[in-house]
Tab-separated table of C-alpha atoms and ligand atoms in Angstrom:
chain	number	residue	atom	x	y	z
A	11	UNK	CA	-7.382	35.020	5.521
A	12	UNK	CA	-8.858	32.021	3.940
A	13	UNK	CA	-8.581	28.352	4.721
A	14	UNK	CA	-5.926	25.865	4.994
A	15	UNK	CA	-6.769	23.996	1.242
A	16	UNK	CA	-6.482	19.893	1.853
A	17	UNK	CA	-5.517	17.997	-1.446
A	18	UNK	CA	-8.318	15.084	0.239
A	19	UNK	CA	-8.190	11.299	-2.068
A	20	UNK	CA	-10.446	9.581	-0.194
A	21	UNK	CA	-7.792	7.203	1.100
A	22	UNK	CA	-6.549	6.633	4.692
A	23	UNK	CA	-4.055	9.211	4.664
A	24	UNK	CA	-5.133	12.552	3.378
A	25	UNK	CA	-8.758	11.421	5.346
A	26	UNK	CA	-5.961	11.822	8.857
A	27	UNK	CA	-5.223	15.080	7.085
A	28	UNK	CA	-8.274	16.210	7.163
A	29	UNK	CA	-8.974	15.436	10.814
A	30	UNK	CA	-5.883	16.588	11.261
A	31	UNK	CA	-5.653	20.064	9.759
A	32	UNK	CA	-8.983	20.242	11.571
A	33	UNK	CA	-8.209	20.283	14.250
A	34	UNK	CA	-5.746	22.489	14.247
A	35	UNK	CA	-6.679	25.072	12.092
A	36	UNK	CA	-10.516	24.475	13.282
A	37	UNK	CA	-11.674	24.420	9.503
A	38	UNK	CA	-10.563	23.925	6.983
A	39	UNK	CA	-11.406	23.357	2.442
A	40	UNK	CA	-11.093	20.275	0.328
A	41	UNK	CA	-10.842	19.461	-2.886
A	42	UNK	CA	-10.489	16.419	-4.906
A	43	UNK	CA	-9.458	15.819	-8.276
A	44	UNK	CA	-10.986	13.088	-10.235
A	45	UNK	CA	-8.079	12.247	-12.918
A	46	UNK	CA	-9.722	9.080	-14.183
A	47	UNK	CA	-8.904	6.932	-11.273
A	48	UNK	CA	-10.535	3.335	-11.734
A	49	UNK	CA	-13.182	3.527	-8.109
A	50	UNK	CA	-15.207	6.338	-7.435
A	51	UNK	CA	-15.507	4.201	-4.439
A	52	UNK	CA	-12.421	6.657	-3.707
A	53	UNK	CA	-14.659	9.512	-4.808
A	54	UNK	CA	-16.876	8.905	-2.405
A	55	UNK	CA	-15.121	8.399	0.379
A	56	UNK	CA	-13.285	12.051	-0.080
A	57	UNK	CA	-17.089	13.133	-0.422
A	58	UNK	CA	-18.158	11.338	3.193
A	59	UNK	CA	-15.002	13.201	5.116
A	60	UNK	CA	-15.179	15.970	3.926
A	61	UNK	CA	-19.354	16.199	4.897
A	62	UNK	CA	-17.952	14.915	8.411
A	63	UNK	CA	-15.818	17.743	9.012
A	64	UNK	CA	-18.108	20.549	7.320
A	65	UNK	CA	-15.501	21.220	4.642
A	66	UNK	CA	-15.995	22.943	1.609
A	67	UNK	CA	-15.314	20.696	-1.032
A	68	UNK	CA	-14.787	20.892	-4.555
A	69	UNK	CA	-13.938	18.275	-7.509
A	70	UNK	CA	-11.574	18.678	-10.079
A	71	UNK	CA	-11.905	17.657	-13.289
A	72	UNK	CA	-8.754	16.556	-14.686
A	73	UNK	CA	-9.790	13.597	-16.597
A	74	UNK	CA	-8.475	15.354	-19.452
A	75	UNK	CA	-5.406	15.409	-18.370
A	76	UNK	CA	-5.350	12.076	-16.815
A	77	UNK	CA	-5.867	10.756	-20.527
A	78	UNK	CA	-2.949	12.186	-21.549
A	79	UNK	CA	-0.765	10.427	-18.154
A	80	UNK	CA	-1.274	6.942	-19.819
A	81	UNK	CA	1.029	3.702	-18.918
A	82	UNK	CA	0.104	3.974	-15.082
A	83	UNK	CA	-2.224	0.969	-13.492
A	84	UNK	CA	-3.764	3.413	-11.918
A	85	UNK	CA	-5.513	4.974	-14.860
A	86	UNK	CA	-5.403	2.589	-17.724
A	87	UNK	CA	-5.292	-0.963	-18.414
A	88	UNK	CA	-3.243	-1.452	-17.531
A	89	UNK	CA	-2.972	-4.905	-14.779
A	90	UNK	CA	-2.761	-3.628	-10.994
A	91	UNK	CA	0.277	-5.702	-10.151
A	92	UNK	CA	0.123	-7.916	-7.205
A	93	UNK	CA	2.493	-7.509	-4.863
A	94	UNK	CA	4.004	-5.585	-1.821
A	95	UNK	CA	4.143	-2.008	-2.250
A	96	UNK	CA	7.774	-1.229	-2.092
A	97	UNK	CA	8.577	-3.657	-5.190
A	98	UNK	CA	9.744	-2.660	-8.089
A	99	UNK	CA	6.627	-3.477	-9.629
A	100	UNK	CA	4.900	-1.023	-8.025
A	101	UNK	CA	6.104	1.878	-9.817
A	102	UNK	CA	3.216	0.564	-12.919
A	103	UNK	CA	1.256	2.397	-10.526
A	104	UNK	CA	2.834	5.815	-11.331
A	105	UNK	CA	0.557	8.410	-12.605
A	106	UNK	CA	3.381	11.010	-13.622
A	107	UNK	CA	3.322	13.849	-11.725
A	108	UNK	CA	0.207	13.421	-9.928
A	109	UNK	CA	1.068	14.754	-6.598
A	110	UNK	CA	2.499	17.554	-8.018
A	111	UNK	CA	-0.887	18.322	-10.212
A	112	UNK	CA	-2.639	17.718	-7.380
A	113	UNK	CA	-0.910	20.126	-5.475
A	114	UNK	CA	-0.536	22.884	-7.737
A	115	UNK	CA	-4.376	22.819	-8.713
A	116	UNK	CA	-4.918	23.140	-4.424
A	117	UNK	CA	-2.093	25.854	-4.156
A	118	UNK	CA	-3.803	27.573	-7.587
A	119	UNK	CA	-7.217	27.475	-5.051
A	120	UNK	CA	-5.188	28.231	-2.382
A	121	UNK	CA	-4.122	31.896	-4.013
A	122	UNK	CA	-8.085	33.100	-5.257
A	123	UNK	CA	-8.667	32.359	-1.570
A	124	UNK	CA	-5.918	33.854	-0.062
A	125	UNK	CA	-5.686	30.571	2.420
A	126	UNK	CA	-2.628	30.074	4.125
A	127	UNK	CA	-1.643	26.418	3.040
A	128	UNK	CA	-1.968	24.228	1.232
A	129	UNK	CA	-2.083	20.438	2.986
A	130	UNK	CA	-0.295	17.219	1.338
A	131	UNK	CA	-1.415	13.178	3.055
A	132	UNK	CA	2.143	11.907	1.313
A	133	UNK	CA	3.839	9.900	3.891
A	134	UNK	CA	7.012	8.107	4.322
A	135	UNK	CA	5.885	4.949	3.054
A	136	UNK	CA	5.721	6.742	-0.101
A	137	UNK	CA	8.948	7.586	-0.418
A	138	UNK	CA	10.668	4.675	-2.039
A	139	UNK	CA	8.231	4.561	-5.041
A	140	UNK	CA	7.098	8.222	-5.692
A	141	UNK	CA	9.260	10.087	-6.545
A	142	UNK	CA	7.146	13.521	-5.741
A	143	UNK	CA	5.785	12.550	-2.290
A	144	UNK	CA	9.091	12.797	-1.166
A	145	UNK	CA	10.709	15.265	1.292
A	146	UNK	CA	12.810	16.621	-1.455
A	147	UNK	CA	9.533	17.284	-3.658
A	148	UNK	CA	8.256	19.287	-0.701
A	149	UNK	CA	10.565	21.289	0.071
A	150	UNK	CA	10.900	22.059	-3.732
A	151	UNK	CA	7.523	23.131	-4.034
A	152	UNK	CA	7.677	25.341	-0.956
A	153	UNK	CA	9.956	26.580	-2.381
A	154	UNK	CA	8.051	27.770	-5.711
A	155	UNK	CA	5.058	28.259	-4.128
A	156	UNK	CA	6.750	30.935	-2.808
A	157	UNK	CA	8.273	32.849	-5.741
A	158	UNK	CA	5.066	31.827	-7.687
A	159	UNK	CA	2.483	33.916	-6.837
A	160	UNK	CA	1.696	37.220	-4.928
A	161	UNK	CA	0.352	35.505	-2.446
A	162	UNK	CA	2.440	33.273	-0.993
A	163	UNK	CA	1.405	29.776	0.197
A	164	UNK	CA	3.431	27.446	2.481
A	165	UNK	CA	3.498	23.610	2.112
A	166	UNK	CA	2.531	21.439	5.031
A	167	UNK	CA	3.191	18.138	5.379
A	168	UNK	CA	2.264	16.883	8.600
A	169	UNK	CA	3.143	12.935	7.815
A	170	UNK	CA	6.542	13.546	5.929
A	171	UNK	CA	8.697	11.325	7.466
A	172	UNK	CA	5.522	9.392	9.232
A	173	UNK	CA	5.108	5.699	8.406
A	174	UNK	CA	1.124	4.376	7.512
A	175	UNK	CA	0.910	3.523	10.675
A	176	UNK	CA	2.145	6.158	12.556
A	177	UNK	CA	-0.726	8.062	10.768
A	178	UNK	CA	-3.732	5.424	11.969
A	179	UNK	CA	-2.257	6.358	15.857
A	180	UNK	CA	-3.029	9.491	14.916
A	181	UNK	CA	-6.297	9.245	12.909
A	182	UNK	CA	-7.304	6.853	15.626
A	183	UNK	CA	-6.560	9.402	18.760
A	184	UNK	CA	-8.379	12.166	15.869
A	185	UNK	CA	-11.859	9.050	15.819
A	186	UNK	CA	-10.972	9.207	11.804
A	187	UNK	CA	-14.324	6.566	10.464
A	188	UNK	CA	-12.020	4.635	8.491
A	189	UNK	CA	-15.119	3.056	7.357
A	190	UNK	CA	-15.276	5.703	5.120
A	191	UNK	CA	-11.738	5.268	3.594
A	192	UNK	CA	-10.865	3.631	0.241
A	193	UNK	CA	-7.261	3.031	-0.751
A	194	UNK	CA	-7.171	-0.800	-2.778
A	195	UNK	CA	-6.766	0.020	-6.352
A	196	UNK	CA	-8.384	-3.196	-7.834
A	197	UNK	CA	-11.461	-4.316	-6.214
A	198	UNK	CA	-15.526	-3.911	-6.501
A	199	UNK	CA	-18.075	-3.985	-3.820
A	200	UNK	CA	-15.006	-4.839	-1.303
A	201	UNK	CA	-11.810	-4.444	-1.084
A	202	UNK	CA	-9.442	-6.646	-2.437
A	203	UNK	CA	-6.956	-7.424	0.386
A	204	UNK	CA	-4.429	-8.344	-1.782
A	205	UNK	CA	-2.881	-5.636	-3.776
A	206	UNK	CA	-0.140	-3.078	-2.685
A	207	UNK	CA	-2.469	-0.707	-1.306
A	208	UNK	CA	-4.371	-2.975	0.033
A	209	UNK	CA	-1.809	-5.023	1.987
A	210	UNK	CA	0.030	-2.058	3.238
A	211	UNK	CA	-2.923	-1.050	4.293
A	212	UNK	CA	-3.746	-3.998	6.753
A	213	UNK	CA	0.186	-4.259	7.356
A	214	UNK	CA	-0.325	-0.919	9.189
A	215	UNK	CA	-3.956	-1.398	11.106
A	216	UNK	CA	-2.052	-5.542	12.291
A	217	UNK	CA	0.712	-2.569	13.337
A	218	UNK	CA	-1.361	-0.878	15.567
A	219	UNK	CA	-3.031	-3.490	16.786
A	220	UNK	CA	-6.668	-2.577	15.397
A	221	UNK	CA	-8.877	-3.771	13.173
A	222	UNK	CA	-9.642	-2.027	9.386
A	223	UNK	CA	-13.368	-1.661	9.450
A	224	UNK	CA	-13.752	-2.089	5.391
A	225	UNK	CA	-15.460	-4.915	4.168
A	226	UNK	CA	-12.731	-7.563	2.124
A	227	UNK	CA	-13.577	-10.105	-0.444
B	320	ZN	ZN1	-6.861	-4.200	-3.150
């Protein structure tokens, strides 16, 4: 039996999911996809997290796929909208079918390694904007992965009904190093502190009364 496969983006949610999975299963594999996102910082953060937990970590090059999914502010020259993450404008950050694609790549890896499950970092804060982060999606995918292969793979989304503050609480209890996570959509050397993703992150740290260890502009 292989190790569970965690979809690791380099952000705070998936870093927490990785720590949680290692705590639960004792070990995990991680995969990180590059679909042409603007920030190598995300990938570097994913590498640091995987290394910290001694995971096998595979980088998957999906840039040619990403290039076909044009129109998102995360992969194109479309301007990243400023404003609250739950606003309608944030739909510009939706990469078509992104989580479905990443989850299915992870599922293929899980089947090949006879792993018991794929672990996703979706959470309730994403439900408003991203259809493929919603419970209906996770449930439907679980149904598909039960029948799509000779080796059935479970879908686990431990934070599906948890918000970002709840994720941070779990992460702090598990000792996650949030200085090695990257959330910002637009920042350079430092996170911008103003984009929807930064706002959501800072809000969550505020709610649990902790200081974000990441440097901001
Ligand atoms: Zn930002």
